[in-house]
Amino acid sequence: MPSFEIAHVIYLVILLVAVLSWFVAQNRQSVNKTLQQVVIWVFIFMGAVAGYGLWDDIRGDLIPQQSLHSDGQSIIVPRARDGHYYLTVEIDGTPVQFLVDTGASQVVLSMADAARIGLDPEELSFHGRAMTANGEVRTAMVRLDEVDLDGFRDTQVRAWVNEGELDNSLLGMSYLQLWSRIEIRNNALVLTR
């Protein structure tokens, strides 16, 4: 610990001792009442610290993850705690959570999500190649019969199944370009048709 931080700790300890000494001296006659007040203040302080520490979790539960704009032409997606935008899209009737990735040129499905929507990985032809952060992976091109995002339906959307490790399926530019406007404002992604 640097000497600068040690000096701060010493200063805070001396200040705490001085405040506690004054508090005890003022309330010498009623030690039980003083202890009750100290315990109450400790609980108030611990509650404030816990509330501050859990605020992101509480806020994430209160803020809807996906909502339709009142004009019916836009989807507004709040930014997640990790700084990314996630959309739940129904692929042929099955909900799939996607990470919105403007750096991805295509819609990319993980092996798990491909299996969930009814694509058998054993029957796919992994002839394509893609460069990822984890290196080169094999890919298989597929056509998604119906892609539905809160009532906005597209058919015959081309996608790629990634044979490598992929935590989330990616919603890339081949899908995003189907929207007339893509904006990021007020910590939200806004897709407009």
XYZ file of C-alpha atoms in Angstrom:
193
model
C 0.000 0.000 0.000
C 1.545 3.371 -1.003
C 2.390 5.807 1.789
C -0.210 8.243 0.432
C -2.980 5.672 0.995
C -1.612 4.760 4.441
C -1.807 8.415 5.426
C -5.436 8.530 4.298
C -6.301 5.422 6.325
C -4.604 6.852 9.442
C -6.447 10.154 8.992
C -9.810 8.368 8.631
C -9.178 6.210 11.717
C -8.268 9.282 13.816
C -11.346 11.112 12.540
C -13.575 8.124 13.332
C -12.132 7.822 16.858
C -12.655 11.562 17.450
C -16.285 11.454 16.282
C -17.044 8.339 18.335
C -15.370 9.838 21.425
C -17.434 13.007 21.133
C -20.603 10.960 20.585
C -19.958 8.792 23.688
C -19.040 11.851 25.813
C -22.284 13.587 24.860
C -24.385 10.545 25.695
C -22.620 9.160 28.782
C -25.787 8.933 30.854
C -27.650 6.740 28.367
C -25.179 4.202 27.000
C -27.933 1.772 25.942
C -29.699 4.452 23.919
C -26.374 5.441 22.347
C -25.675 1.837 21.333
C -29.146 1.566 19.831
C -28.555 4.688 17.757
C -25.143 3.435 16.605
C -26.667 0.119 15.516
C -29.456 1.926 13.639
C -26.948 4.126 11.814
C -24.795 1.108 10.947
C -27.836 -0.613 9.412
C -28.790 2.545 7.498
C -25.228 2.820 6.159
C -25.124 -0.882 5.194
C -28.515 -0.558 3.457
C -27.318 2.462 1.470
C -24.131 0.643 0.420
C -26.088 -2.481 -0.571
C -28.616 -0.408 -2.534
C -25.834 1.395 -4.367
C -24.035 -1.861 -5.136
C -27.174 -3.576 -6.417
C -28.568 -0.586 -8.331
C -27.519 -1.932 -11.754
C -29.292 -5.231 -11.051
C -32.418 -3.467 -9.780
C -32.440 -1.069 -12.730
C -31.975 -3.984 -15.165
C -35.088 -5.655 -13.738
C -37.155 -2.474 -13.922
C -36.179 -1.436 -17.460
C -37.817 -3.483 -20.195
C -35.338 -5.253 -22.444
C -37.303 -4.644 -25.615
C -40.245 -2.384 -26.300
C -42.289 -1.149 -29.201
C -42.337 2.577 -29.842
C -45.783 4.140 -29.746
C -45.839 4.934 -33.471
C -45.548 1.239 -34.362
C -42.643 1.880 -36.716
C -39.719 1.581 -34.290
C -38.178 -0.873 -31.870
C -36.383 0.682 -28.904
C -33.833 -1.519 -27.146
C -32.206 -0.282 -23.916
C -28.463 -0.840 -23.520
C -27.672 -3.809 -21.276
C -25.408 -3.497 -18.233
C -22.486 -4.873 -20.237
C -22.841 -2.040 -22.783
C -24.270 -4.210 -25.568
C -27.717 -4.399 -27.121
C -29.665 -7.667 -27.104
C -32.795 -8.526 -29.070
C -35.072 -11.524 -28.747
C -36.143 -12.483 -32.253
C -38.505 -15.295 -33.184
C -36.921 -17.527 -35.784
C -39.565 -19.795 -37.327
C -41.596 -19.391 -34.116
C -38.732 -20.041 -31.678
C -37.420 -17.123 -29.591
C -33.658 -16.630 -29.939
C -31.643 -13.995 -28.097
C -29.208 -12.133 -30.344
C -26.376 -9.759 -29.614
C -26.705 -6.808 -32.003
C -23.325 -6.640 -33.744
C -22.800 -3.920 -36.354
C -19.306 -5.340 -36.877
C -20.715 -8.644 -38.124
C -21.641 -8.649 -41.789
C -24.152 -11.518 -41.472
C -26.659 -13.050 -39.095
C -24.698 -15.742 -37.258
C -26.319 -18.525 -35.251
C -24.569 -20.495 -32.555
C -24.745 -24.271 -32.863
C -27.066 -24.411 -29.840
C -29.494 -21.833 -31.287
C -29.422 -23.536 -34.690
C -30.431 -26.812 -33.036
C -33.181 -25.013 -31.032
C -34.827 -23.695 -34.209
C -34.787 -27.149 -35.798
C -31.576 -27.178 -37.855
C -29.726 -30.458 -37.488
C -25.981 -29.685 -37.243
C -25.210 -33.119 -38.733
C -27.050 -32.187 -41.933
C -25.416 -28.771 -42.436
C -22.630 -28.247 -44.965
C -19.836 -26.358 -43.237
C -18.060 -25.140 -46.382
C -17.690 -21.466 -45.448
C -14.915 -19.891 -43.399
C -15.046 -16.891 -41.099
C -12.378 -15.060 -39.135
C -13.367 -14.429 -35.535
C -11.598 -13.180 -32.440
C -10.886 -16.851 -31.656
C -9.441 -17.549 -35.094
C -10.854 -19.151 -38.211
C -14.088 -21.160 -37.914
C -16.176 -23.156 -40.347
C -19.663 -21.889 -41.207
C -22.760 -23.228 -42.952
C -25.176 -20.999 -44.866
C -28.880 -21.439 -44.096
C -32.132 -19.652 -44.967
C -34.479 -18.686 -42.151
C -38.082 -19.007 -43.330
C -39.454 -16.348 -40.993
C -37.728 -13.790 -38.776
C -40.121 -11.886 -36.498
C -39.043 -8.984 -34.295
C -42.090 -7.762 -32.340
C -44.375 -7.970 -35.368
C -41.839 -6.878 -37.977
C -41.617 -9.988 -40.178
C -39.039 -10.839 -42.796
C -38.874 -14.035 -44.823
C -36.061 -16.026 -46.374
C -33.342 -14.285 -44.372
C -29.863 -15.650 -45.037
C -27.834 -16.625 -41.967
C -24.711 -18.575 -41.109
C -24.305 -21.276 -38.480
C -20.962 -20.951 -36.706
C -19.287 -24.264 -35.870
C -16.978 -22.618 -33.309
C -17.530 -21.447 -29.739
C -20.142 -18.686 -29.717
C -21.797 -17.412 -26.525
C -24.562 -15.509 -28.336
C -25.965 -15.585 -31.807
C -25.130 -12.367 -33.653
C -27.566 -10.056 -35.410
C -25.336 -8.571 -38.091
C -25.668 -6.055 -40.886
C -27.417 -8.384 -43.370
C -30.476 -8.145 -41.080
C -29.950 -4.620 -39.753
C -29.880 -3.199 -43.282
C -33.514 -4.319 -43.678
C -34.399 -1.384 -41.402
C -34.558 2.111 -42.878
C -32.752 3.705 -39.940
C -30.512 2.518 -37.106
C -29.773 5.001 -34.305
C -28.203 4.977 -30.889
C -29.612 7.701 -28.641
C -30.275 8.093 -24.923
C -28.591 4.756 -24.129
C -30.942 2.903 -26.481
C -30.747 1.322 -29.909
C -33.597 2.483 -32.140
C -34.516 0.462 -35.250
C -37.016 2.144 -37.578
C -38.796 0.620 -40.605
